[in-house]
Amino acid sequence: MKRPPLALVLVCALALICLLAACSKEEPEKKPEVDWLRRDFPAAVEAARETTVRLALEDDSEAAAHWVDTWLAPELKRRHGITLERVSGGVALARTLAAEKAAGTSTGGVDLFWTGGAGFRDLKRAGALFGPFSDKLPNVQAYVNREVAATDMGLPTEGFEVPAGWNQFVFEYDSAKVKNPPDTFAELLDWCRGHPGRFTYPAPPDSAGSAFLRQALCALSGGGEQYAGPFNEGLYRDRAALLWAYLEELRPLLWNAGKTQPKDAAALAALLARGEVDLAVSLKPLHAQHEILAGRYKDTVRTFVPREGSVFGLSSTLIPFNAPNKPGAMVTADLILSPEAQLSKFDPRVWGDFPAVDVTLLPQETQSRIVGTKLGKATLPFGALGVSAVPDMAGEYGRALDQDWVARFATGN
């Protein structure tokens, strides 16, 4: 029998060796996926040590970023050896994560997303969240008011988010120019007729702009209780017609004759700081005082809430379904909820973000320091905010308002 050429034998042997080597390397490199929902929190702490967590903030204000960089990041490093990277996010991140879920993207670029109710609503509906995990966190167990945290914009949270901050709708105004601020939406329209161009609100889906729509709908249609249940298409169409008629009348009276609107809350704050408007909106009751202390607002800026009530909600941290570092994200979310973190970010000199915890459950020393925090003349007292606070409407109404507003009014933005 004729033997095959030596070169062919060598090529076949080399190919077989390479195939066997590849097979032998494949098995050791394949690590089993850890089910972190079945592991306890100490295991997550151990796994997170010396790792990197990528945190995205929907609130892209300078104050939020500064607190993350100067308090949260050093504390994570000191306590757990975790390196915190702040990455770009904003309101668009929820859409990106929902699209990644639909596309089956197994590894994402964000470990933890700090967002408001709309972000939670969109991601939970899309099945794009990791969880339920919140009950594993010690600070959730110790300091969260379960009744308040049970729903977010009418949607059950079910352990998929961790409270982080408290948002509540307020108006900001320059008291040197506005002697009698309009505290109802009917009075707001009248005020704008007499002061054209001196008020505006951010373009939805910015969170403050979206809150303005929901706040106005509640005020113009007899209160928000009717929107607490499941989405009712007929109710929405009937009641929203009142809002659209109101906004059509308001639009030419806004800053820049309503041709464009600020893209977000930061852009609106810049208009108030420059004196281009005298009346603005915010979801942060301490924002005005922070801006005064930072030298951007005049010290005559004050805040007030609508007489019809002021919608509130929790900001929260969420873990995307494809977060690469889930244990690190859990440890970070727990630290944000700690008494030390909640106290630090509450100070208007630092950020001015209201605590998301039940203050009565905090250690006595922390309670005393929170009560003793100087909130400044621009900030409403706790009592005034508490009395006016009303729960936000179910999330589907908010989504419908945002979408319809964009279709009707967004051509100039």
mmCIF file of N, CA and C in Angstrom, residues 166-285:
data_model
loop_
_atom_site.group_PDB
_atom_site.id
_atom_site.type_symbol
_atom_site.label_atom_id
_atom_site.label_comp_id
_atom_site.label_asym_id
_atom_site.label_seq_id
_atom_site.Cartn_x
_atom_site.Cartn_y
_atom_site.Cartn_z
ATOM 1 N N TRP A 166 -35.807 61.092 47.143
ATOM 2 C CA TRP A 166 -37.211 61.504 47.171
ATOM 3 C C TRP A 166 -37.375 62.696 46.241
ATOM 4 N N ASN A 167 -38.273 62.583 45.265
ATOM 5 C CA ASN A 167 -38.577 63.676 44.348
ATOM 6 C C ASN A 167 -39.973 64.223 44.642
ATOM 7 N N GLN A 168 -40.122 65.537 44.559
ATOM 8 C CA GLN A 168 -41.433 66.153 44.734
ATOM 9 C C GLN A 168 -41.496 67.431 43.901
ATOM 10 N N PHE A 169 -42.614 67.603 43.223
ATOM 11 C CA PHE A 169 -42.770 68.732 42.308
ATOM 12 C C PHE A 169 -42.864 70.045 43.070
ATOM 13 N N VAL A 170 -42.054 71.025 42.646
ATOM 14 C CA VAL A 170 -42.123 72.381 43.201
ATOM 15 C C VAL A 170 -41.939 73.386 42.066
ATOM 16 N N PHE A 171 -42.439 74.586 42.289
ATOM 17 C CA PHE A 171 -42.107 75.724 41.435
ATOM 18 C C PHE A 171 -40.972 76.500 42.077
ATOM 19 N N GLU A 172 -40.065 77.021 41.252
ATOM 20 C CA GLU A 172 -39.008 77.925 41.700
ATOM 21 C C GLU A 172 -39.273 79.302 41.092
ATOM 22 N N TYR A 173 -39.047 80.366 41.864
ATOM 23 C CA TYR A 173 -39.306 81.709 41.338
ATOM 24 C C TYR A 173 -38.390 82.722 41.997
ATOM 25 N N ASP A 174 -38.186 83.830 41.312
ATOM 26 C CA ASP A 174 -37.396 84.929 41.855
ATOM 27 C C ASP A 174 -38.343 85.867 42.589
ATOM 28 N N SER A 175 -38.271 85.848 43.908
ATOM 29 C CA SER A 175 -39.209 86.630 44.722
ATOM 30 C C SER A 175 -39.017 88.134 44.559
ATOM 31 N N ALA A 176 -37.868 88.570 44.029
ATOM 32 C CA ALA A 176 -37.662 89.997 43.790
ATOM 33 C C ALA A 176 -38.488 90.492 42.612
ATOM 34 N N LYS A 177 -38.871 89.554 41.734
ATOM 35 C CA LYS A 177 -39.644 89.921 40.546
ATOM 36 C C LYS A 177 -41.082 89.424 40.608
ATOM 37 N N VAL A 178 -41.311 88.329 41.320
ATOM 38 C CA VAL A 178 -42.652 87.734 41.410
ATOM 39 C C VAL A 178 -43.129 87.882 42.850
ATOM 40 N N LYS A 179 -43.972 88.860 43.075
ATOM 41 C CA LYS A 179 -44.415 89.147 44.447
ATOM 42 C C LYS A 179 -45.511 88.188 44.904
ATOM 43 N N ASN A 180 -46.391 87.805 44.004
ATOM 44 C CA ASN A 180 -47.492 86.905 44.342
ATOM 45 C C ASN A 180 -47.485 85.726 43.362
ATOM 46 N N PRO A 181 -46.688 84.713 43.626
ATOM 47 C CA PRO A 181 -46.568 83.593 42.679
ATOM 48 C C PRO A 181 -47.889 82.857 42.506
ATOM 49 N N PRO A 182 -48.185 82.428 41.298
ATOM 50 C CA PRO A 182 -49.448 81.727 41.018
ATOM 51 C C PRO A 182 -49.406 80.295 41.541
ATOM 52 N N ASP A 183 -50.247 79.957 42.513
ATOM 53 C CA ASP A 183 -50.147 78.629 43.117
ATOM 54 C C ASP A 183 -51.251 77.671 42.672
ATOM 55 N N THR A 184 -51.985 78.026 41.619
ATOM 56 C CA THR A 184 -52.878 77.076 40.948
ATOM 57 C C THR A 184 -52.579 77.152 39.454
ATOM 58 N N PHE A 185 -52.997 76.161 38.704
ATOM 59 C CA PHE A 185 -52.707 76.169 37.271
ATOM 60 C C PHE A 185 -53.567 77.185 36.520
ATOM 61 N N ALA A 186 -54.736 77.486 37.046
ATOM 62 C CA ALA A 186 -55.535 78.562 36.454
ATOM 63 C C ALA A 186 -54.819 79.898 36.646
ATOM 64 N N GLU A 187 -54.278 80.117 37.855
ATOM 65 C CA GLU A 187 -53.547 81.354 38.115
ATOM 66 C C GLU A 187 -52.248 81.412 37.313
ATOM 67 N N LEU A 188 -51.628 80.254 37.084
ATOM 68 C CA LEU A 188 -50.403 80.218 36.282
ATOM 69 C C LEU A 188 -50.665 80.755 34.876
ATOM 70 N N LEU A 189 -51.764 80.333 34.258
ATOM 71 C CA LEU A 189 -52.095 80.810 32.920
ATOM 72 C C LEU A 189 -52.332 82.321 32.932
ATOM 73 N N ASP A 190 -53.054 82.804 33.936
ATOM 74 C CA ASP A 190 -53.295 84.243 34.050
ATOM 75 C C ASP A 190 -51.986 85.000 34.244
ATOM 76 N N TRP A 191 -51.104 84.455 35.083
ATOM 77 C CA TRP A 191 -49.815 85.100 35.331
ATOM 78 C C TRP A 191 -48.999 85.185 34.042
ATOM 79 N N CYS A 192 -49.010 84.107 33.268
ATOM 80 C CA CYS A 192 -48.250 84.102 32.014
ATOM 81 C C CYS A 192 -48.823 85.097 31.001
ATOM 82 N N ARG A 193 -50.119 85.298 31.033
ATOM 83 C CA ARG A 193 -50.716 86.320 30.151
ATOM 84 C C ARG A 193 -50.173 87.705 30.494
ATOM 85 N N GLY A 194 -49.988 87.958 31.775
ATOM 86 C CA GLY A 194 -49.461 89.252 32.192
ATOM 87 C C GLY A 194 -47.944 89.347 32.151
ATOM 88 N N HIS A 195 -47.260 88.176 32.028
ATOM 89 C CA HIS A 195 -45.786 88.141 32.013
ATOM 90 C C HIS A 195 -45.316 87.175 30.921
ATOM 91 N N PRO A 196 -45.644 87.462 29.668
ATOM 92 C CA PRO A 196 -45.283 86.523 28.595
ATOM 93 C C PRO A 196 -43.769 86.318 28.502
ATOM 94 N N GLY A 197 -43.381 85.085 28.288
ATOM 95 C CA GLY A 197 -41.973 84.736 28.127
ATOM 96 C C GLY A 197 -41.214 84.510 29.407
ATOM 97 N N ARG A 198 -41.880 84.655 30.562
ATOM 98 C CA ARG A 198 -41.166 84.585 31.835
ATOM 99 C C ARG A 198 -41.323 83.245 32.542
ATOM 100 N N PHE A 199 -41.959 82.279 31.883
ATOM 101 C CA PHE A 199 -42.089 80.932 32.451
ATOM 102 C C PHE A 199 -41.915 79.912 31.335
ATOM 103 N N THR A 200 -41.380 78.773 31.687
ATOM 104 C CA THR A 200 -41.389 77.620 30.787
ATOM 105 C C THR A 200 -41.132 76.365 31.615
ATOM 106 N N TYR A 201 -41.191 75.218 30.962
ATOM 107 C CA TYR A 201 -40.913 73.931 31.607
ATOM 108 C C TYR A 201 -40.103 73.084 30.644
ATOM 109 N N PRO A 202 -39.346 72.105 31.140
ATOM 110 C CA PRO A 202 -38.518 71.286 30.246
ATOM 111 C C PRO A 202 -39.374 70.419 29.322
ATOM 112 N N ALA A 203 -38.834 70.120 28.167
ATOM 113 C CA ALA A 203 -39.538 69.282 27.205
ATOM 114 C C ALA A 203 -39.572 67.836 27.682
ATOM 115 N N PRO A 204 -40.753 67.239 27.825
ATOM 116 C CA PRO A 204 -40.808 65.801 28.095
ATOM 117 C C PRO A 204 -40.106 65.036 26.965
ATOM 118 N N PRO A 205 -39.478 63.883 27.257
ATOM 119 C CA PRO A 205 -39.624 63.077 28.474
ATOM 120 C C PRO A 205 -38.657 63.404 29.610
ATOM 121 N N ASP A 206 -38.032 64.594 29.608
ATOM 122 C CA ASP A 206 -37.291 64.973 30.810
ATOM 123 C C ASP A 206 -38.181 64.783 32.024
ATOM 124 N N SER A 207 -37.607 64.295 33.114
ATOM 125 C CA SER A 207 -38.432 63.909 34.259
ATOM 126 C C SER A 207 -39.206 65.093 34.850
ATOM 127 N N ALA A 208 -38.579 66.276 34.910
ATOM 128 C CA ALA A 208 -39.294 67.442 35.441
ATOM 129 C C ALA A 208 -40.386 67.901 34.482
ATOM 130 N N GLY A 209 -40.116 67.834 33.178
ATOM 131 C CA GLY A 209 -41.132 68.192 32.194
ATOM 132 C C GLY A 209 -42.299 67.238 32.209
ATOM 133 N N SER A 210 -42.016 65.955 32.354
ATOM 134 C CA SER A 210 -43.078 64.954 32.432
ATOM 135 C C SER A 210 -43.915 65.152 33.689
ATOM 136 N N ALA A 211 -43.244 65.483 34.795
ATOM 137 C CA ALA A 211 -43.972 65.733 36.046
ATOM 138 C C ALA A 211 -44.879 66.953 35.911
ATOM 139 N N PHE A 212 -44.434 67.963 35.172
ATOM 140 C CA PHE A 212 -45.294 69.131 34.950
ATOM 141 C C PHE A 212 -46.586 68.721 34.249
ATOM 142 N N LEU A 213 -46.489 67.833 33.259
ATOM 143 C CA LEU A 213 -47.691 67.362 32.563
ATOM 144 C C LEU A 213 -48.625 66.631 33.520
ATOM 145 N N ARG A 214 -48.080 65.736 34.313
ATOM 146 C CA ARG A 214 -48.910 64.964 35.235
ATOM 147 C C ARG A 214 -49.525 65.867 36.303
ATOM 148 N N GLN A 215 -48.718 66.811 36.788
ATOM 149 C CA GLN A 215 -49.208 67.757 37.791
ATOM 150 C C GLN A 215 -50.352 68.592 37.215
ATOM 151 N N ALA A 216 -50.177 69.070 36.002
ATOM 152 C CA ALA A 216 -51.211 69.891 35.369
ATOM 153 C C ALA A 216 -52.475 69.085 35.099
ATOM 154 N N LEU A 217 -52.331 67.852 34.651
ATOM 155 C CA LEU A 217 -53.507 67.016 34.387
ATOM 156 C C LEU A 217 -54.307 66.810 35.665
ATOM 157 N N CYS A 218 -53.626 66.493 36.746
ATOM 158 C CA CYS A 218 -54.334 66.294 38.021
ATOM 159 C C CYS A 218 -55.079 67.563 38.432
ATOM 160 N N ALA A 219 -54.414 68.715 38.298
ATOM 161 C CA ALA A 219 -55.010 69.975 38.736
ATOM 162 C C ALA A 219 -56.205 70.366 37.875
ATOM 163 N N LEU A 220 -56.124 70.088 36.586
ATOM 164 C CA LEU A 220 -57.158 70.543 35.658
ATOM 165 C C LEU A 220 -58.349 69.594 35.564
ATOM 166 N N SER A 221 -58.187 68.369 36.060
ATOM 167 C CA SER A 221 -59.234 67.372 35.852
ATOM 168 C C SER A 221 -59.829 66.821 37.142
ATOM 169 N N GLY A 222 -59.588 67.509 38.254
ATOM 170 C CA GLY A 222 -60.254 67.093 39.485
ATOM 171 C C GLY A 222 -59.469 66.170 40.386
ATOM 172 N N GLY A 223 -58.148 66.166 40.297
ATOM 173 C CA GLY A 223 -57.339 65.378 41.224
ATOM 174 C C GLY A 223 -56.767 64.113 40.616
ATOM 175 N N GLY A 224 -55.752 63.560 41.306
ATOM 176 C CA GLY A 224 -55.030 62.415 40.757
ATOM 177 C C GLY A 224 -55.545 61.061 41.163
ATOM 178 N N GLU A 225 -56.490 60.996 42.115
ATOM 179 C CA GLU A 225 -56.962 59.701 42.584
ATOM 180 C C GLU A 225 -57.554 58.859 41.454
ATOM 181 N N GLN A 226 -58.184 59.506 40.493
ATOM 182 C CA GLN A 226 -58.826 58.787 39.395
ATOM 183 C C GLN A 226 -57.824 58.067 38.486
ATOM 184 N N TYR A 227 -56.537 58.427 38.586
ATOM 185 C CA TYR A 227 -55.511 57.818 37.737
ATOM 186 C C TYR A 227 -54.669 56.781 38.497
ATOM 187 N N ALA A 228 -55.117 56.391 39.681
ATOM 188 C CA ALA A 228 -54.326 55.473 40.509
ATOM 189 C C ALA A 228 -54.448 54.028 40.049
ATOM 190 N N GLY A 229 -55.549 53.667 39.421
ATOM 191 C CA GLY A 229 -55.767 52.283 39.019
ATOM 192 C C GLY A 229 -55.183 51.973 37.657
ATOM 193 N N PRO A 230 -55.573 50.820 37.078
ATOM 194 C CA PRO A 230 -55.096 50.439 35.747
ATOM 195 C C PRO A 230 -55.466 51.486 34.701
ATOM 196 N N PHE A 231 -54.677 51.562 33.659
ATOM 197 C CA PHE A 231 -54.879 52.557 32.608
ATOM 198 C C PHE A 231 -56.252 52.401 31.969
ATOM 199 N N ASN A 232 -56.966 53.519 31.889
ATOM 200 C CA ASN A 232 -58.305 53.557 31.296
ATOM 201 C C ASN A 232 -58.235 54.480 30.087
ATOM 202 N N GLU A 233 -58.277 53.911 28.904
ATOM 203 C CA GLU A 233 -58.112 54.679 27.667
ATOM 204 C C GLU A 233 -59.173 55.771 27.535
ATOM 205 N N GLY A 234 -60.430 55.425 27.812
ATOM 206 C CA GLY A 234 -61.502 56.405 27.695
ATOM 207 C C GLY A 234 -61.340 57.553 28.671
ATOM 208 N N LEU A 235 -60.990 57.222 29.922
ATOM 209 C CA LEU A 235 -60.766 58.255 30.929
ATOM 210 C C LEU A 235 -59.619 59.160 30.508
ATOM 211 N N TYR A 236 -58.553 58.543 30.018
ATOM 212 C CA TYR A 236 -57.383 59.332 29.621
ATOM 213 C C TYR A 236 -57.740 60.293 28.499
ATOM 214 N N ARG A 237 -58.363 59.815 27.451
ATOM 215 C CA ARG A 237 -58.680 60.677 26.307
ATOM 216 C C ARG A 237 -59.588 61.829 26.731
ATOM 217 N N ASP A 238 -60.548 61.537 27.570
ATOM 218 C CA ASP A 238 -61.485 62.562 28.009
ATOM 219 C C ASP A 238 -60.781 63.629 28.844
ATOM 220 N N ARG A 239 -59.974 63.193 29.841
ATOM 221 C CA ARG A 239 -59.327 64.136 30.746
ATOM 222 C C ARG A 239 -58.138 64.845 30.091
ATOM 223 N N ALA A 240 -57.398 64.124 29.269
ATOM 224 C CA ALA A 240 -56.221 64.734 28.638
ATOM 225 C C ALA A 240 -56.606 65.860 27.690
ATOM 226 N N ALA A 241 -57.824 65.821 27.150
ATOM 227 C CA ALA A 241 -58.273 66.900 26.271
ATOM 228 C C ALA A 241 -58.235 68.244 27.000
ATOM 229 N N LEU A 242 -58.521 68.223 28.302
ATOM 230 C CA LEU A 242 -58.447 69.449 29.094
ATOM 231 C C LEU A 242 -57.014 69.970 29.164
ATOM 232 N N LEU A 243 -56.076 69.054 29.313
ATOM 233 C CA LEU A 243 -54.664 69.435 29.393
ATOM 234 C C LEU A 243 -54.181 70.019 28.078
ATOM 235 N N TRP A 244 -54.507 69.352 26.950
ATOM 236 C CA TRP A 244 -54.014 69.832 25.654
ATOM 237 C C TRP A 244 -54.578 71.218 25.330
ATOM 238 N N ALA A 245 -55.835 71.456 25.677
ATOM 239 C CA ALA A 245 -56.418 72.781 25.455
ATOM 240 C C ALA A 245 -55.682 73.833 26.291
ATOM 241 N N TYR A 246 -55.370 73.481 27.523
ATOM 242 C CA TYR A 246 -54.644 74.388 28.410
ATOM 243 C C TYR A 246 -53.252 74.687 27.848
ATOM 244 N N LEU A 247 -52.542 73.651 27.430
ATOM 245 C CA LEU A 247 -51.178 73.842 26.941
ATOM 246 C C LEU A 247 -51.146 74.597 25.620
ATOM 247 N N GLU A 248 -52.158 74.429 24.795
ATOM 248 C CA GLU A 248 -52.241 75.196 23.550
ATOM 249 C C GLU A 248 -52.348 76.681 23.850
ATOM 250 N N GLU A 249 -53.122 77.021 24.864
ATOM 251 C CA GLU A 249 -53.258 78.418 25.254
ATOM 252 C C GLU A 249 -51.996 78.930 25.928
ATOM 253 N N LEU A 250 -51.332 78.066 26.690
ATOM 254 C CA LEU A 250 -50.131 78.463 27.407
ATOM 255 C C LEU A 250 -48.924 78.612 26.481
ATOM 256 N N ARG A 251 -48.858 77.819 25.441
ATOM 257 C CA ARG A 251 -47.639 77.714 24.640
ATOM 258 C C ARG A 251 -47.099 79.052 24.137
ATOM 259 N N PRO A 252 -47.876 79.909 23.494
ATOM 260 C CA PRO A 252 -47.296 81.163 22.992
ATOM 261 C C PRO A 252 -46.874 82.132 24.096
ATOM 262 N N LEU A 253 -47.268 81.850 25.336
ATOM 263 C CA LEU A 253 -46.919 82.713 26.456
ATOM 264 C C LEU A 253 -45.626 82.281 27.138
ATOM 265 N N LEU A 254 -45.054 81.150 26.702
ATOM 266 C CA LEU A 254 -43.843 80.615 27.319
ATOM 267 C C LEU A 254 -42.604 81.362 26.842
ATOM 268 N N TRP A 255 -41.494 81.091 27.505
ATOM 269 C CA TRP A 255 -40.189 81.603 27.063
ATOM 270 C C TRP A 255 -39.969 81.286 25.583
ATOM 271 N N ASN A 256 -39.400 82.210 24.873
ATOM 272 C CA ASN A 256 -39.134 82.063 23.436
ATOM 273 C C ASN A 256 -40.429 81.824 22.658
ATOM 274 N N ALA A 257 -41.513 82.372 23.171
ATOM 275 C CA ALA A 257 -42.845 82.254 22.552
ATOM 276 C C ALA A 257 -43.254 80.798 22.338
ATOM 277 N N GLY A 258 -42.675 79.893 23.136
ATOM 278 C CA GLY A 258 -43.033 78.485 23.031
ATOM 279 C C GLY A 258 -42.499 77.799 21.794
ATOM 280 N N LYS A 259 -41.619 78.467 21.024
ATOM 281 C CA LYS A 259 -41.081 77.850 19.795
ATOM 282 C C LYS A 259 -40.140 76.702 20.129
ATOM 283 N N THR A 260 -39.418 76.857 21.211
ATOM 284 C CA THR A 260 -38.570 75.775 21.741
ATOM 285 C C THR A 260 -38.706 75.778 23.255
ATOM 286 N N GLN A 261 -38.320 74.676 23.857
ATOM 287 C CA GLN A 261 -38.321 74.575 25.313
ATOM 288 C C GLN A 261 -37.017 73.975 25.787
ATOM 289 N N PRO A 262 -36.620 74.249 27.017
ATOM 290 C CA PRO A 262 -35.372 73.678 27.539
ATOM 291 C C PRO A 262 -35.390 72.157 27.399
ATOM 292 N N LYS A 263 -34.243 71.596 27.045
ATOM 293 C CA LYS A 263 -34.191 70.159 26.806
ATOM 294 C C LYS A 263 -34.289 69.348 28.097
ATOM 295 N N ASP A 264 -33.902 69.966 29.219
ATOM 296 C CA ASP A 264 -33.945 69.232 30.489
ATOM 297 C C ASP A 264 -33.968 70.219 31.654
ATOM 298 N N ALA A 265 -34.013 69.672 32.868
ATOM 299 C CA ALA A 265 -34.097 70.504 34.064
ATOM 300 C C ALA A 265 -32.871 71.396 34.223
ATOM 301 N N ALA A 266 -31.698 70.909 33.834
ATOM 302 C CA ALA A 266 -30.481 71.711 33.957
ATOM 303 C C ALA A 266 -30.534 72.932 33.043
ATOM 304 N N ALA A 267 -31.044 72.747 31.835
ATOM 305 C CA ALA A 267 -31.163 73.875 30.904
ATOM 306 C C ALA A 267 -32.176 74.894 31.412
ATOM 307 N N LEU A 268 -33.262 74.424 32.029
ATOM 308 C CA LEU A 268 -34.246 75.338 32.607
ATOM 309 C C LEU A 268 -33.635 76.124 33.761
ATOM 310 N N ALA A 269 -32.875 75.440 34.617
ATOM 311 C CA ALA A 269 -32.231 76.127 35.742
ATOM 312 C C ALA A 269 -31.287 77.211 35.246
ATOM 313 N N ALA A 270 -30.617 76.966 34.128
ATOM 314 C CA ALA A 270 -29.714 77.976 33.564
ATOM 315 C C ALA A 270 -30.482 79.214 33.124
ATOM 316 N N LEU A 271 -31.688 79.042 32.595
ATOM 317 C CA LEU A 271 -32.515 80.190 32.205
ATOM 318 C C LEU A 271 -32.899 81.022 33.422
ATOM 319 N N LEU A 272 -33.282 80.348 34.513
ATOM 320 C CA LEU A 272 -33.632 81.076 35.729
ATOM 321 C C LEU A 272 -32.404 81.772 36.308
ATOM 322 N N ALA A 273 -31.258 81.110 36.251
ATOM 323 C CA ALA A 273 -30.024 81.699 36.778
ATOM 324 C C ALA A 273 -29.633 82.947 35.995
ATOM 325 N N ARG A 274 -29.859 82.940 34.685
ATOM 326 C CA ARG A 274 -29.498 84.098 33.838
ATOM 327 C C ARG A 274 -30.573 85.183 33.849
ATOM 328 N N GLY A 275 -31.698 84.925 34.502
ATOM 329 C CA GLY A 275 -32.766 85.906 34.535
ATOM 330 C C GLY A 275 -33.614 85.939 33.279
ATOM 331 N N GLU A 276 -33.535 84.903 32.452
ATOM 332 C CA GLU A 276 -34.350 84.855 31.238
ATOM 333 C C GLU A 276 -35.779 84.423 31.535
ATOM 334 N N VAL A 277 -35.980 83.726 32.640
ATOM 335 C CA VAL A 277 -37.322 83.426 33.144
ATOM 336 C C VAL A 277 -37.354 83.778 34.629
ATOM 337 N N ASP A 278 -38.537 84.007 35.146
ATOM 338 C CA ASP A 278 -38.698 84.320 36.564
ATOM 339 C C ASP A 278 -39.363 83.194 37.334
ATOM 340 N N LEU A 279 -39.882 82.210 36.607
ATOM 341 C CA LEU A 279 -40.646 81.110 37.208
ATOM 342 C C LEU A 279 -40.280 79.824 36.494
ATOM 343 N N ALA A 280 -39.976 78.765 37.252
ATOM 344 C CA ALA A 280 -39.536 77.496 36.667
ATOM 345 C C ALA A 280 -40.102 76.352 37.505
ATOM 346 N N VAL A 281 -39.768 75.121 37.141
ATOM 347 C CA VAL A 281 -40.230 73.943 37.875
ATOM 348 C C VAL A 281 -39.036 73.060 38.213
ATOM 349 N N SER A 282 -39.216 72.212 39.224
ATOM 350 C CA SER A 282 -38.171 71.272 39.624
ATOM 351 C C SER A 282 -38.804 70.085 40.324
ATOM 352 N N LEU A 283 -38.092 68.970 40.329
ATOM 353 C CA LEU A 283 -38.492 67.806 41.113
ATOM 354 C C LEU A 283 -37.669 67.675 42.392
ATOM 355 N N LYS A 284 -36.815 68.637 42.641
ATOM 356 C CA LYS A 284 -35.943 68.611 43.820
ATOM 357 C C LYS A 284 -36.279 69.803 44.710
ATOM 358 N N PRO A 285 -36.992 69.599 45.823
ATOM 359 C CA PRO A 285 -37.352 70.714 46.693
ATOM 360 C C PRO A 285 -36.163 71.505 47.230
#
